[in-house]
Amino acid sequence: MDFTGRDFLQILDFSSEELRYMLEVAKIFKNYKKTGQSHKYFPDKNIVLLFEKTSTRTRCSFEVAGYDLGMGVTYLDPAGSQMGHKESIADTAQVLAKLYDGIEYRGFAQKTVDELAKYADVPVWNGLTDYCHPTQALADFLTIEEHFGNLDGLTVAYLGDTRNNVANSLMAMSAKMGVNYIACGPEALKPDTKLLEQCQAVAAENDSSITVTSDLQALAETADVIYTDVWLSMGEDKAKWGERIEQLKPYQVTMEIMNLAKPTTVFMHPLPSFHNLETSVGRDIHEKYGLSELEVTNEVFTSERSLVFEEAENRMHTIKTVMYLTLKAKE
Ligand code: CP
Ligand code: NVA
């Protein structure tokens, strides 16, 4: 399978077979890392990481993966380049493509990463936009497959803001991998109709289903994975916290919900998470709204059923895979 020169902008751009292949390559890279096998395949390549939003996992994963592959890595933070304020996306893309072999972008509009890809003649990788978070979904599915041994007949249930970037990519990846997906949240935060219908059509081709519900009981009985994410994403108006808390409090992942599910059901979250008062945002919200845990309780987050740190580790192996495959010289 040849991915050379391709961009990684969203899950739906790839076939089920291509995504399956990526998971297999990620397992090989994970094994190399665990056994200390050097894989500095690209000593002559350099990549640039453009971040218009903050990050821990995505930035560090691209950096470590870049170094592991032997590459030079430049990180540009929101204030560190001319892009957007003094230079257009199109010009930035063409300049960076002259200097670098690949460009990662994290930011706001999906159209920015699409435009970078249009004007840069090197691979562009989406490290999160308001619309989707495709490298997260790859890591999530590697984690799910490692945990259960295979993906056959599994159901992933997403609770909360079911129309956010992480949910969009998880839904698309579920459809592509033939895994059932349930979006469970309030009517006001349900998935975008166009994306939902696209994913439902893909899921049908792969003998799985995508459903939208507000019924927690039904979901808990069938879910193998209970997944959630923050209730307010980066870039959203902080004034919306009160409304979101009201809308999403019933969908907080509690041990009561986990116990409605099968004993084998696991918990997942892309992180960062507000599960205690150890963050300044968590403390501010506690002061204002009285909640000491938001989208997931600390009990669930720290339980044996929580796969969150395995999931975080797998960001690096899957991001390395995306870079390796798209930068790879044709054989
Ligand atoms: N999950 C994730 O993308 O984390 P960061 O925001 O830390 O990159
Ligand atoms: N939905 C979250 C994901 C962070 C990794 C956000 O966009 O802030």
XYZ file of C-alpha atoms and ligand atoms in Angstrom:
347
model
C 0.000 0.000 0.000
C 1.503 3.333 -1.018
C 0.644 6.489 0.943
C 3.637 8.518 -0.231
C 2.881 12.223 -0.528
C -0.668 11.961 0.822
C -2.102 14.327 3.402
C -3.789 13.129 6.606
C -6.682 15.554 6.973
C -9.640 13.433 8.078
C -10.527 9.776 8.592
C -13.091 9.658 5.776
C -10.310 10.388 3.229
C -8.998 6.843 3.777
C -10.436 3.427 2.949
C -11.094 0.820 5.613
C -8.188 -1.219 4.216
C -5.823 1.759 4.434
C -6.809 2.465 8.035
C -6.458 -1.219 8.938
C -2.961 -1.163 7.364
C -2.059 1.909 9.467
C -3.037 0.076 12.653
C -0.847 -2.884 11.666
C 2.155 -0.623 10.952
C 1.588 1.166 14.277
C 1.834 -2.179 16.089
C 5.224 -2.770 14.412
C 6.476 0.676 15.441
C 5.228 0.144 18.983
C 7.166 -3.100 19.124
C 10.325 -1.402 17.797
C 9.990 1.229 20.508
C 9.390 -1.301 23.269
C 12.308 -3.504 22.201
C 14.688 -0.624 21.578
C 15.017 -1.307 17.851
C 16.276 1.836 16.116
C 14.136 3.089 13.235
C 15.790 6.310 12.130
C 14.614 5.931 8.551
C 14.641 9.611 7.600
C 17.918 11.218 8.751
C 17.743 13.734 5.903
C 14.164 14.901 6.472
C 12.768 17.792 8.511
C 9.234 18.507 9.657
C 7.472 21.563 11.060
C 4.724 21.562 13.685
C 2.319 24.520 13.532
C 0.238 24.933 16.676
C -2.427 27.638 16.912
C -3.869 25.926 20.015
C -2.111 24.414 23.030
C -1.166 20.746 23.254
C 0.702 18.207 25.333
C 0.095 14.800 23.705
C -0.087 15.798 20.054
C 2.930 18.065 20.102
C 5.067 15.633 22.101
C 3.950 12.698 19.958
C 4.907 14.450 16.727
C 8.221 15.543 18.249
C 9.194 12.158 19.702
C 7.992 10.307 16.603
C 9.968 12.725 14.440
C 13.147 12.204 16.471
C 12.646 8.427 16.548
C 12.470 8.487 12.735
C 15.724 10.459 12.699
C 14.195 13.731 11.527
C 14.767 17.363 12.436
C 11.706 18.950 14.066
C 10.702 22.643 14.287
C 7.854 23.667 16.622
C 6.027 26.948 15.975
C 3.635 28.135 18.663
C 0.672 30.462 18.068
C 2.840 33.572 18.345
C 5.871 32.057 16.638
C 5.104 32.529 12.961
C 3.688 35.113 10.572
C 0.856 32.791 9.511
C -2.594 34.326 9.577
C -1.705 37.817 10.787
C 1.110 38.829 8.403
C 1.108 36.025 5.837
C -1.672 34.086 4.156
C -2.136 30.350 4.610
C -1.357 29.812 0.927
C 1.954 31.699 1.114
C 2.915 30.061 4.409
C 2.207 26.620 2.943
C 4.390 27.245 -0.096
C 7.292 28.616 1.962
C 7.220 25.789 4.513
C 6.977 23.169 1.773
C 10.235 24.504 0.290
C 12.003 23.978 3.633
C 10.305 20.957 5.145
C 9.297 17.453 4.114
C 6.055 17.469 6.128
C 3.797 19.932 7.964
C 1.632 19.283 11.024
C -1.132 21.757 11.829
C -3.319 22.161 14.932
C -5.800 24.997 14.922
C -9.298 26.201 14.396
C -10.979 25.870 11.004
C -10.746 22.655 9.022
C -10.496 24.855 5.941
C -7.100 26.127 7.185
C -5.585 22.651 7.221
C -7.286 21.879 3.898
C -5.792 25.038 2.418
C -2.327 24.259 3.775
C -2.607 20.866 2.095
C -3.767 22.435 -1.154
C -0.793 24.790 -1.404
C 1.959 22.657 0.156
C 3.387 19.949 -2.083
C 4.508 17.927 0.961
C 2.255 15.878 3.291
C 0.118 17.906 5.714
C -1.083 16.183 8.903
C -4.103 17.350 10.889
C -3.238 17.536 14.592
C -6.792 18.722 15.509
C -9.188 21.291 14.153
C -12.596 22.388 15.399
C -14.060 19.771 13.025
C -12.003 16.658 13.652
C -9.062 14.972 15.360
C -8.074 12.105 13.080
C -4.770 11.091 14.700
C -6.691 10.709 17.980
C -9.124 8.240 16.396
C -6.268 6.119 15.057
C -4.729 5.916 18.541
C -8.135 5.132 20.043
C -8.675 2.197 17.725
C -5.178 0.838 18.275
C -5.948 0.949 22.010
C -9.344 -0.720 21.611
C -7.932 -3.469 19.407
C -5.018 -4.120 21.759
C -7.367 -4.333 24.726
C -10.027 -6.603 23.215
C -7.743 -8.574 20.887
C -9.831 -7.659 17.839
C -12.621 -5.290 16.843
C -15.221 -7.905 15.935
C -18.733 -7.014 17.057
C -17.636 -4.212 19.365
C -19.725 -1.150 20.238
C -18.222 2.229 21.113
C -20.534 4.646 22.945
C -19.625 8.319 23.090
C -21.292 10.299 25.896
C -21.476 14.071 25.989
C -20.758 16.665 23.283
C -21.332 14.246 20.393
C -20.647 16.861 17.718
C -17.146 17.836 18.760
C -13.910 17.152 16.878
C -12.971 14.004 18.801
C -16.477 12.540 18.466
C -16.561 13.257 14.728
C -13.347 11.341 14.105
C -14.302 8.498 16.445
C -17.627 8.101 14.625
C -15.905 8.079 11.229
C -13.267 5.591 12.384
C -15.936 3.308 13.906
C -17.796 3.315 10.582
C -14.618 2.546 8.637
C -13.610 -0.277 10.983
C -17.066 -1.879 11.108
C -17.538 -1.114 14.799
C -20.963 -0.042 16.107
C -21.054 3.541 17.349
C -23.603 5.174 19.620
C -23.637 8.951 20.050
C -25.372 9.687 23.337
C -26.024 13.268 24.371
C -28.604 16.025 24.412
C -30.538 16.968 21.293
C -28.759 20.337 21.127
C -25.331 18.688 20.809
C -26.056 15.876 18.384
C -23.766 15.049 15.441
C -23.871 17.094 12.256
C -26.508 15.521 9.983
C -24.337 15.424 6.856
C -21.416 13.745 8.629
C -23.773 11.380 10.442
C -25.369 10.245 7.174
C -21.966 9.814 5.527
C -20.774 7.683 8.452
C -23.993 5.669 8.510
C -23.518 4.808 4.832
C -19.900 3.734 5.449
C -20.930 1.717 8.520
C -23.628 -0.093 6.524
C -20.988 -1.167 3.969
C -18.985 -2.589 6.878
C -21.914 -4.346 8.623
C -22.036 -1.976 11.563
C -24.358 0.785 12.711
C -24.166 4.387 13.844
C -26.999 5.483 16.136
C -27.868 8.647 18.003
C -29.707 8.457 21.313
C -30.280 10.212 24.619
C -31.081 6.916 26.363
C -28.241 6.094 28.729
C -29.733 2.801 29.864
C -29.874 1.304 26.346
C -26.356 2.407 25.610
C -24.811 1.097 28.769
C -26.178 -2.394 28.127
C -24.460 -2.717 24.734
C -21.315 -0.606 24.987
C -17.886 -2.231 25.121
C -16.220 1.169 25.290
C -17.659 4.197 27.055
C -15.880 7.250 25.680
C -16.131 10.891 26.648
C -14.308 14.179 26.092
C -14.377 17.677 27.590
C -17.699 19.518 27.569
C -16.217 22.698 26.098
C -13.490 22.426 23.486
C -10.553 24.734 22.820
C -11.678 27.802 20.922
C -15.261 27.710 22.228
C -16.623 30.674 24.168
C -15.918 30.193 27.890
C -19.210 31.939 28.636
C -20.860 28.710 27.464
C -19.610 26.674 30.464
C -22.824 27.176 32.443
C -25.067 26.075 29.586
C -22.852 23.082 28.777
C -22.812 21.914 32.384
C -26.581 22.026 32.436
C -26.847 20.151 29.123
C -24.190 17.556 29.820
C -24.300 16.814 33.545
C -26.699 13.868 32.936
C -24.067 12.366 30.610
C -21.176 12.533 33.064
C -19.443 9.132 33.068
C -19.952 7.810 36.586
C -19.308 4.410 38.141
C -23.080 3.979 38.167
C -23.097 4.169 34.354
C -20.049 1.905 34.076
C -21.833 -0.601 36.300
C -24.930 -0.546 34.091
C -22.610 -1.771 31.340
C -20.867 -5.135 31.059
C -18.077 -5.855 33.562
C -15.707 -5.916 30.584
C -16.675 -2.431 29.395
C -13.777 0.027 29.445
C -13.521 3.804 29.747
C -11.652 6.035 27.271
C -10.911 9.765 26.965
C -8.509 11.643 24.649
C -7.257 13.826 27.568
C -6.799 16.364 29.041
C -9.675 15.687 31.424
C -11.413 17.543 34.231
C -11.828 14.686 36.706
C -10.641 16.447 39.865
C -9.598 19.849 41.197
C -5.940 19.555 40.206
C -6.234 22.066 37.338
C -6.834 25.824 37.380
C -9.801 25.477 34.982
C -11.253 22.713 37.153
C -10.921 24.916 40.249
C -12.485 27.942 38.477
C -15.459 25.835 37.453
C -15.762 24.431 40.941
C -15.847 27.945 42.362
C -18.440 29.124 39.863
C -20.687 26.076 39.442
C -19.855 23.865 42.429
C -18.794 20.775 40.444
C -15.536 19.091 41.401
C -15.509 16.630 38.490
C -16.938 17.235 35.027
C -17.189 14.829 32.086
C -15.961 11.843 34.123
C -15.736 11.145 37.818
C -12.347 10.671 39.389
C -13.446 7.188 40.437
C -13.958 6.070 36.824
C -10.923 7.924 35.518
C -8.583 6.231 38.000
C -10.280 2.823 37.897
C -8.849 -0.345 36.384
C -11.373 0.012 33.582
C -9.785 3.236 32.379
C -7.490 2.958 29.325
C -6.648 6.661 29.153
C -2.883 6.430 29.555
C -2.479 3.532 27.103
C -4.526 5.652 24.711
C -2.205 8.630 25.247
C 0.871 6.483 24.594
C -0.644 5.184 21.373
C -0.846 8.735 20.007
C 2.896 8.569 19.421
C 2.967 5.184 17.686
C 0.074 6.057 15.377
C 1.377 9.550 14.561
C 4.754 8.008 13.747
C 2.942 5.619 11.420
C 1.127 8.428 9.604
C 4.367 10.341 9.116
C 6.328 7.255 8.065
C 3.783 6.119 5.499
C 3.170 9.515 3.936
C 6.867 10.471 3.838
C 8.098 7.076 2.707
C 9.876 6.955 -0.625
C 8.162 4.708 -3.156
C 9.590 1.191 -3.097
N -5.623 14.370 23.085
C -4.915 15.446 22.675
O -4.930 15.842 21.493
O -4.197 16.033 23.657
P -3.367 17.403 23.533
O -4.364 18.516 23.401
O -2.543 17.465 24.769
O -2.515 17.329 22.279
N -12.430 18.362 22.114
C -11.175 18.754 22.726
C -10.129 17.757 22.421
C -8.764 18.046 22.981
C -7.767 17.009 22.659
C -10.786 20.138 22.271
O -10.870 20.417 21.073
O -10.417 20.961 23.111
